Amino acid sequence: MAFCCVAPEEEEDGHERAVKEVAEVYERIKIQQPLLLLHCSSSRHQHLAQTLLGEALRALNVALSVMTTTHHAASPAAPAISVVVKAEPHHHHSPPAGSAGDPPAQTATIRSGSNKKRRRSTMEALSSWAGLTTVPYDDGYEWRKYGEKKINGTSYTRSYFRCTYKDDTGCLATKYVQQKDSSDPPMFHVTYNNKHTCTNNNAAAAAAAMMNKDTIKQEQPVLPPLVEVSALPFDDQTLPCQQQAPSFPITMQQQSGGDIPSTSSSSSFSGGESCSCDEFYSLGGIHMDNMVQRQMPAASAAPADDDLSFYDYDLDLFLLCDSFKDY
DNA sequence: CGAATTTGACCTCT
DNA sequence: AGAGGTCAAATTCG
């Protein structure tokens, strides 16, 4: 993805083409990822494939973010790509500082005497991410809706989701989804709080779920939703380097505008042991380098050379295909 | 019938 | 006191 100097109109054109192309590749990888995983003959293969695909998806998402951020800054009306930014949590809404594996201290702390509700304390500082997307539900995790509320100054209700596995695993991940407008497709502001600690990363299951739920039913993949980074209320000056895009996988079938459907989404991007969305949640901000460093050992430790070539071949083939059938 | 969602009440923070 | 977040009973769905 080169940004070169061309005449403004050509640049405009070329840029749009580039964005479109990257978006399409993103879609293809994302959609066909489960199939590739299913074809893996071992968990190691699966792991590597997932790592590579995850890296690719993330890189593409970042690229799109950068492209749209730099290009559309001056043209608000122009479409931009869905991005996610590290949210400097609006006021105090960043959840507790428990990292993965931490006991749900806050839940324990909270109710003195009565089993009553509590509000997140300002002391509690966990990771928080926010972003705009047209497809706020398909983010690789399963969520259960636990509330909905009309928020002051907004035209639409905000929906509250928590990890489906909260009860089983004590996973504290939550997210809020708020529709921003009634455009077509409608834009949603999604805020994630807390890391997933449920690690329900059964890659095969995830892949299978994907096959069943997303891929097959997905008749027409949607291009990454378009968004203006600068529209985010969390105006982080360090962008775009912090746009590591927990990448809402952006292919969920378009919801009809208006209501926020209360669906849970099944795994698509997250899966695997090394590339869950958790990695992207902030914890003060994990940056690309960290990701690469973290994942390289896993990748290099896994398969032998011939295995790698297998993947090279497979992935190439995979990427060249336009559909499952082709593949 | 169990699981998921809805919705009004309740709690905490500002 | 108002706003935002969560709980949990009631309702709906598969």
CSV table of C-alpha atoms (C1' of nucleotides) in Angstrom, one decimal:
chain,number,residue,atom,x,y,z
A,1,MET,CA,0.0,0.0,0.0
A,2,ALA,CA,2.1,2.8,-1.2
A,3,PHE,CA,1.2,6.4,-0.8
A,4,CYS,CA,2.7,8.1,-3.7
A,5,CYS,CA,2.6,11.6,-5.2
A,6,VAL,CA,0.1,11.9,-7.9
A,7,ALA,CA,-2.3,14.5,-9.2
A,8,PRO,CA,-5.0,15.3,-6.8
A,9,GLU,CA,-7.8,13.7,-8.8
A,10,GLU,CA,-5.7,10.7,-9.6
A,11,GLU,CA,-4.8,10.5,-6.0
A,12,GLU,CA,-8.4,10.6,-5.1
A,13,ASP,CA,-9.2,7.9,-7.5
A,14,GLY,CA,-6.2,5.8,-6.6
A,15,HIS,CA,-6.9,6.2,-3.0
A,16,GLU,CA,-10.4,5.0,-3.3
A,17,ARG,CA,-9.3,2.1,-5.3
A,18,ALA,CA,-6.6,1.2,-2.8
A,19,VAL,CA,-9.0,1.5,0.1
A,20,LYS,CA,-11.5,-0.6,-1.7
A,21,GLU,CA,-9.0,-3.2,-2.6
A,22,VAL,CA,-7.7,-3.5,0.9
A,23,ALA,CA,-11.2,-3.7,2.2
A,24,GLU,CA,-12.0,-6.5,-0.1
A,25,VAL,CA,-9.0,-8.4,0.8
A,26,TYR,CA,-9.8,-7.9,4.4
A,27,GLU,CA,-13.3,-9.2,3.8
A,28,ARG,CA,-12.0,-12.2,1.9
A,29,ILE,CA,-9.6,-13.2,4.6
A,30,LYS,CA,-12.1,-12.7,7.3
A,31,ILE,CA,-14.8,-14.6,5.6
A,32,GLN,CA,-12.7,-17.5,4.5
A,33,GLN,CA,-10.7,-17.8,7.6
A,34,PRO,CA,-12.8,-20.5,9.2
A,35,LEU,CA,-12.5,-22.7,6.2
A,36,LEU,CA,-8.7,-22.4,6.3
A,37,LEU,CA,-8.7,-23.3,9.9
A,38,LEU,CA,-10.9,-26.2,9.3
A,39,HIS,CA,-8.4,-27.5,6.8
A,40,CYS,CA,-5.6,-27.4,9.3
A,41,SER,CA,-4.4,-30.9,10.0
A,42,SER,CA,-3.2,-30.1,13.5
A,43,SER,CA,-3.6,-27.7,16.3
A,44,ARG,CA,-0.2,-26.3,15.5
A,45,HIS,CA,-1.2,-25.7,12.0
A,46,GLN,CA,-4.3,-24.1,13.1
A,47,HIS,CA,-2.4,-22.0,15.5
A,48,LEU,CA,-0.1,-20.7,12.9
A,49,ALA,CA,-2.8,-20.1,10.4
A,50,GLN,CA,-4.8,-18.2,12.9
A,51,THR,CA,-1.8,-16.2,13.9
A,52,LEU,CA,-1.0,-15.3,10.3
A,53,LEU,CA,-4.6,-14.5,9.5
A,54,GLY,CA,-5.0,-12.5,12.6
A,55,GLU,CA,-1.9,-10.5,11.7
A,56,ALA,CA,-3.1,-10.0,8.2
A,57,LEU,CA,-6.5,-8.8,9.3
A,58,ARG,CA,-5.1,-6.5,11.9
A,59,ALA,CA,-2.6,-5.1,9.5
A,60,LEU,CA,-5.2,-4.5,6.9
A,61,ASN,CA,-7.5,-2.8,9.4
A,62,VAL,CA,-4.7,-0.6,10.6
A,63,ALA,CA,-3.9,0.2,7.0
A,64,LEU,CA,-7.4,1.1,6.3
A,65,SER,CA,-7.6,3.2,9.4
A,66,VAL,CA,-4.5,5.1,8.4
A,67,MET,CA,-5.6,5.6,4.9
A,68,THR,CA,-9.0,6.9,5.8
A,69,THR,CA,-7.7,9.0,8.6
A,70,THR,CA,-5.2,10.8,6.5
A,71,HIS,CA,-7.3,11.0,3.5
A,72,HIS,CA,-10.7,11.9,4.7
A,73,ALA,CA,-9.8,14.4,7.3
A,74,ALA,CA,-10.7,17.2,5.1
A,75,SER,CA,-13.8,15.7,3.6
A,76,PRO,CA,-16.2,14.7,6.2
A,77,ALA,CA,-18.8,13.6,3.8
A,78,ALA,CA,-16.5,11.1,2.2
A,79,PRO,CA,-16.7,7.6,3.4
A,80,ALA,CA,-14.2,6.3,5.7
A,81,ILE,CA,-13.4,2.9,7.0
A,82,SER,CA,-14.4,1.5,10.2
A,83,VAL,CA,-11.8,1.9,12.8
A,84,VAL,CA,-11.4,1.4,16.4
A,85,VAL,CA,-9.4,3.5,18.6
A,86,LYS,CA,-8.2,3.1,22.1
A,87,ALA,CA,-10.7,5.0,24.0
A,88,GLU,CA,-9.6,7.3,26.6
A,89,PRO,CA,-12.6,6.2,28.5
A,90,HIS,CA,-15.0,8.9,28.6
A,91,HIS,CA,-14.9,10.3,32.0
A,92,HIS,CA,-14.6,7.5,34.4
A,93,HIS,CA,-16.0,4.7,32.5
A,94,SER,CA,-13.0,2.6,32.3
A,95,PRO,CA,-13.5,-0.5,34.2
A,96,PRO,CA,-11.4,-2.1,36.9
A,97,ALA,CA,-7.8,-2.6,36.5
A,98,GLY,CA,-8.0,-6.3,36.7
A,99,SER,CA,-6.0,-8.0,34.1
A,100,ALA,CA,-6.7,-11.2,32.6
A,101,GLY,CA,-6.9,-13.8,35.2
A,102,ASP,CA,-7.4,-11.5,38.0
A,103,PRO,CA,-10.2,-12.5,40.2
A,104,PRO,CA,-13.2,-10.5,39.8
A,105,ALA,CA,-12.3,-8.4,42.7
A,106,GLN,CA,-14.7,-5.7,41.9
A,107,THR,CA,-17.7,-7.9,41.9
A,108,ALA,CA,-16.7,-9.1,45.3
A,109,THR,CA,-15.9,-5.6,46.5
A,110,ILE,CA,-19.0,-4.1,45.5
A,111,ARG,CA,-21.9,-5.0,47.3
A,112,SER,CA,-21.6,-4.5,50.9
A,113,GLY,CA,-24.5,-6.1,52.6
A,114,SER,CA,-27.0,-6.2,49.8
A,115,ASN,CA,-26.6,-7.9,46.5
A,116,LYS,CA,-27.1,-4.6,44.9
A,117,LYS,CA,-25.7,-3.0,41.9
A,118,ARG,CA,-22.8,-0.8,41.8
A,119,ARG,CA,-21.3,1.8,39.5
A,120,ARG,CA,-17.9,1.6,38.2
A,121,SER,CA,-15.6,3.5,40.3
A,122,THR,CA,-13.1,6.0,39.1
A,123,MET,CA,-10.5,4.0,40.8
A,124,GLU,CA,-11.2,1.1,38.6
A,125,ALA,CA,-9.1,1.5,35.5
A,126,LEU,CA,-9.3,-1.2,33.0
A,127,SER,CA,-8.8,-1.1,29.4
A,128,SER,CA,-11.4,0.5,27.3
A,129,TRP,CA,-11.8,0.7,23.6
A,130,ALA,CA,-14.3,2.5,21.5
A,131,GLY,CA,-15.0,2.8,17.9
A,132,LEU,CA,-17.6,3.4,15.3
A,133,THR,CA,-18.9,0.7,13.1
A,134,THR,CA,-22.0,-0.3,11.2
A,135,VAL,CA,-21.7,-3.8,12.5
A,136,PRO,CA,-21.2,-3.7,16.2
A,137,TYR,CA,-22.2,-7.2,17.0
A,138,ASP,CA,-19.8,-9.4,15.2
A,139,ASP,CA,-16.6,-8.9,17.0
A,140,GLY,CA,-15.6,-12.4,17.7
A,141,TYR,CA,-17.0,-12.8,21.0
A,142,GLU,CA,-20.4,-13.8,22.3
A,143,TRP,CA,-22.3,-11.3,24.2
A,144,ARG,CA,-25.4,-11.3,26.2
A,145,LYS,CA,-27.5,-8.2,26.5
A,146,TYR,CA,-28.2,-7.2,30.0
A,147,GLY,CA,-29.6,-3.8,29.6
A,148,GLU,CA,-30.7,-1.0,27.5
A,149,LYS,CA,-31.1,2.6,28.3
A,150,LYS,CA,-31.9,5.9,26.8
A,151,ILE,CA,-28.9,8.2,27.3
A,152,ASN,CA,-29.3,11.9,27.6
A,153,GLY,CA,-28.7,13.8,24.4
A,154,THR,CA,-28.9,10.8,22.2
A,155,SER,CA,-31.6,9.8,19.9
A,156,TYR,CA,-31.2,6.1,20.4
A,157,THR,CA,-30.9,3.8,23.3
A,158,ARG,CA,-27.7,2.4,24.4
A,159,SER,CA,-27.5,-1.4,24.7
A,160,TYR,CA,-25.3,-3.1,27.3
A,161,PHE,CA,-23.7,-6.4,26.7
A,162,ARG,CA,-21.6,-8.6,28.8
A,163,CYS,CA,-19.6,-11.7,28.0
A,164,THR,CA,-21.9,-14.7,27.6
A,165,TYR,CA,-19.4,-16.7,29.7
A,166,LYS,CA,-19.4,-14.3,32.6
A,167,ASP,CA,-21.1,-16.7,34.8
A,168,ASP,CA,-19.0,-19.6,33.9
A,169,THR,CA,-15.6,-18.0,33.8
A,170,GLY,CA,-16.1,-14.7,35.6
A,171,CYS,CA,-15.1,-12.9,32.4
A,172,LEU,CA,-15.7,-9.2,33.0
A,173,ALA,CA,-15.7,-8.0,29.4
A,174,THR,CA,-18.6,-5.7,28.6
A,175,LYS,CA,-19.5,-3.5,25.8
A,176,TYR,CA,-22.0,-0.8,25.1
A,177,VAL,CA,-23.5,-0.3,21.7
A,178,GLN,CA,-25.1,3.0,20.8
A,179,GLN,CA,-26.5,3.9,17.5
A,180,LYS,CA,-25.2,7.2,16.4
A,181,ASP,CA,-27.5,8.0,13.5
A,182,SER,CA,-30.0,6.7,11.1
A,183,SER,CA,-27.8,6.7,8.1
A,184,ASP,CA,-27.8,3.7,5.8
A,185,PRO,CA,-26.2,1.7,7.2
A,186,PRO,CA,-26.7,3.1,10.6
A,187,MET,CA,-23.5,3.9,12.5
A,188,PHE,CA,-22.9,2.5,16.0
A,189,HIS,CA,-20.6,3.7,18.6
A,190,VAL,CA,-19.2,0.7,20.5
A,191,THR,CA,-17.3,0.9,23.7
A,192,TYR,CA,-15.5,-2.2,25.0
A,193,ASN,CA,-14.6,-2.5,28.6
A,194,ASN,CA,-12.4,-5.0,30.2
A,195,LYS,CA,-10.5,-7.8,28.7
A,196,HIS,CA,-12.0,-11.1,28.0
A,197,THR,CA,-10.8,-13.6,30.5
A,198,CYS,CA,-13.0,-16.3,29.4
A,199,THR,CA,-10.5,-17.6,26.8
A,200,ASN,CA,-13.1,-19.8,25.3
A,201,ASN,CA,-10.8,-20.1,22.4
A,202,ASN,CA,-11.7,-23.3,20.9
A,203,ALA,CA,-10.5,-22.5,17.5
A,204,ALA,CA,-12.2,-25.3,15.8
A,205,ALA,CA,-15.4,-24.5,17.5
A,206,ALA,CA,-15.0,-20.9,16.6
A,207,ALA,CA,-14.3,-21.8,13.1
A,208,ALA,CA,-17.2,-24.2,12.9
A,209,ALA,CA,-19.4,-21.6,14.5
A,210,MET,CA,-18.3,-19.1,11.9
A,211,MET,CA,-19.0,-21.5,9.2
A,212,ASN,CA,-22.4,-22.0,10.4
A,213,LYS,CA,-23.4,-18.6,11.4
A,214,ASP,CA,-21.5,-16.1,9.5
A,215,THR,CA,-19.9,-17.4,6.5
A,216,ILE,CA,-22.6,-19.5,5.1
A,217,LYS,CA,-25.3,-17.2,5.8
A,218,GLN,CA,-23.4,-14.3,4.6
A,219,GLU,CA,-24.7,-13.8,1.2
A,220,GLN,CA,-23.1,-10.6,0.5
A,221,PRO,CA,-20.2,-9.6,2.5
A,222,VAL,CA,-20.2,-6.0,3.5
A,223,LEU,CA,-17.3,-3.8,3.0
A,224,PRO,CA,-15.8,-2.5,6.1
A,225,PRO,CA,-18.1,0.1,7.6
A,226,LEU,CA,-17.1,3.6,7.0
A,227,VAL,CA,-16.2,5.8,9.7
A,228,GLU,CA,-14.5,9.0,10.5
A,229,VAL,CA,-12.0,8.6,13.2
A,230,SER,CA,-12.1,12.1,14.1
A,231,ALA,CA,-15.8,11.8,14.8
A,232,LEU,CA,-15.0,9.8,17.8
A,233,PRO,CA,-15.4,11.5,21.1
A,234,PHE,CA,-12.2,10.1,22.3
A,235,ASP,CA,-9.9,12.4,20.5
A,236,ASP,CA,-6.6,10.7,20.8
A,237,GLN,CA,-3.8,12.8,19.4
A,238,THR,CA,-1.6,9.8,19.1
A,239,LEU,CA,-3.5,8.3,16.3
A,240,PRO,CA,-3.1,6.6,14.1
A,241,CYS,CA,-0.5,4.6,15.9
A,242,GLN,CA,-2.9,3.5,18.4
A,243,GLN,CA,-5.5,2.3,16.0
A,244,GLN,CA,-4.7,-1.2,16.5
A,245,ALA,CA,-8.1,-2.0,15.7
A,246,PRO,CA,-9.5,-4.7,17.9
A,247,SER,CA,-11.1,-4.9,14.5
A,248,PHE,CA,-14.7,-5.5,14.8
A,249,PRO,CA,-14.8,-8.0,12.2
A,250,ILE,CA,-16.9,-6.1,9.9
A,251,THR,CA,-18.9,-8.5,8.0
A,252,MET,CA,-21.9,-9.2,10.0
A,253,GLN,CA,-25.1,-9.0,8.0
A,254,GLN,CA,-26.3,-5.5,8.0
A,255,GLN,CA,-28.9,-4.8,10.6
A,256,SER,CA,-31.8,-2.9,9.4
A,257,GLY,CA,-31.6,0.6,10.7
A,258,GLY,CA,-33.1,1.8,13.8
A,259,ASP,CA,-33.2,-0.7,16.5
A,260,ILE,CA,-30.3,-2.3,18.1
A,261,PRO,CA,-30.8,-5.9,17.8
A,262,SER,CA,-29.9,-8.0,20.7
A,263,THR,CA,-28.0,-10.7,19.2
A,264,SER,CA,-24.9,-12.4,20.3
A,265,SER,CA,-22.2,-12.8,17.9
A,266,SER,CA,-20.1,-15.8,17.4
A,267,SER,CA,-16.5,-16.1,17.1
A,268,SER,CA,-14.8,-15.0,14.0
A,269,PHE,CA,-11.7,-13.1,14.7
A,270,SER,CA,-11.0,-13.8,18.2
A,271,GLY,CA,-10.4,-17.4,18.4
A,272,GLY,CA,-7.2,-19.1,18.9
A,273,GLU,CA,-4.8,-19.0,21.7
A,274,SER,CA,-2.7,-16.2,20.5
A,275,CYS,CA,-4.8,-13.8,18.6
A,276,SER,CA,-7.9,-13.0,20.6
A,277,CYS,CA,-9.3,-9.6,20.7
A,278,ASP,CA,-7.8,-9.5,24.1
A,279,GLU,CA,-4.5,-8.8,22.6
A,280,PHE,CA,-5.9,-5.6,21.3
A,281,TYR,CA,-7.5,-4.3,24.3
A,282,SER,CA,-5.4,-1.7,25.8
A,283,LEU,CA,-3.9,-2.5,29.1
A,284,GLY,CA,-2.2,0.8,28.6
A,285,GLY,CA,-1.8,0.1,24.9
A,286,ILE,CA,-0.2,-2.8,23.3
A,287,HIS,CA,1.3,-1.7,20.1
A,288,MET,CA,2.0,-3.4,17.0
A,289,ASP,CA,5.6,-4.1,17.9
A,290,ASN,CA,4.5,-5.9,21.0
A,291,MET,CA,2.1,-7.9,19.0
A,292,VAL,CA,4.7,-9.0,16.6
A,293,GLN,CA,7.2,-9.8,19.2
A,294,ARG,CA,4.7,-11.7,21.1
A,295,GLN,CA,3.5,-13.7,18.3
A,296,MET,CA,6.7,-14.4,16.4
A,297,PRO,CA,8.0,-17.0,18.8
A,298,ALA,CA,4.7,-18.9,18.5
A,299,ALA,CA,4.9,-18.8,14.8
A,300,SER,CA,8.5,-19.7,14.5
A,301,ALA,CA,8.2,-22.4,17.1
A,302,ALA,CA,5.4,-24.2,15.5
A,303,PRO,CA,5.8,-25.9,12.2
A,304,ALA,CA,8.8,-27.0,10.3
A,305,ASP,CA,9.9,-25.6,7.0
A,306,ASP,CA,7.7,-27.8,5.1
A,307,ASP,CA,4.8,-26.9,7.2
A,308,LEU,CA,5.4,-23.3,6.5
A,309,SER,CA,5.5,-23.9,2.8
A,310,PHE,CA,2.3,-25.7,3.2
A,311,TYR,CA,0.8,-22.6,4.6
A,312,ASP,CA,2.3,-20.4,2.1
A,313,TYR,CA,0.8,-22.4,-0.6
A,314,ASP,CA,-2.4,-22.8,1.1
A,315,LEU,CA,-2.8,-19.2,2.0
A,316,ASP,CA,-1.8,-18.1,-1.4
A,317,LEU,CA,-4.4,-20.3,-2.9
A,318,PHE,CA,-6.8,-19.2,-0.4
A,319,LEU,CA,-6.3,-15.6,-1.0
A,320,LEU,CA,-6.6,-16.0,-4.7
A,321,CYS,CA,-10.0,-17.5,-4.4
A,322,ASP,CA,-13.1,-15.5,-4.6
A,323,SER,CA,-15.2,-17.9,-2.8
A,324,PHE,CA,-15.3,-21.1,-0.8
A,325,LYS,CA,-16.2,-23.0,-3.8
A,326,ASP,CA,-13.2,-21.7,-5.7
A,327,TYR,CA,-11.0,-22.6,-2.8
B,1,DC,C1',-38.4,-26.0,29.2
B,2,DG,C1',-34.1,-23.7,29.2
B,3,DA,C1',-31.8,-19.8,27.4
B,4,DA,C1',-31.8,-15.2,25.9
B,5,DT,C1',-33.9,-10.7,25.9
B,6,DT,C1',-36.6,-7.0,27.7
B,7,DT,C1',-37.6,-3.6,30.9
B,8,DG,C1',-38.3,-1.2,35.1
B,9,DA,C1',-36.1,-0.7,39.5
B,10,DC,C1',-32.2,0.1,42.0
B,11,DC,C1',-27.5,1.7,42.9
B,12,DT,C1',-23.5,4.8,42.6
B,13,DC,C1',-21.2,8.7,41.0
B,14,DT,C1',-21.0,13.5,39.8
C,1,DA,C1',-31.0,15.2,41.8
C,2,DG,C1',-29.9,13.5,37.5
C,3,DA,C1',-27.4,10.4,34.7
C,4,DG,C1',-25.4,6.2,33.7
C,5,DG,C1',-24.6,1.3,34.7
C,6,DT,C1',-26.4,-3.1,36.5
C,7,DC,C1',-29.7,-6.3,38.4
C,8,DA,C1',-33.3,-9.5,38.1
C,9,DA,C1',-38.2,-10.6,37.3
C,10,DA,C1',-41.0,-11.1,33.5
C,11,DT,C1',-41.4,-12.2,28.9
C,12,DT,C1',-40.1,-14.2,24.6
C,13,DC,C1',-37.9,-17.4,21.7
C,14,DG,C1',-36.0,-21.8,19.9
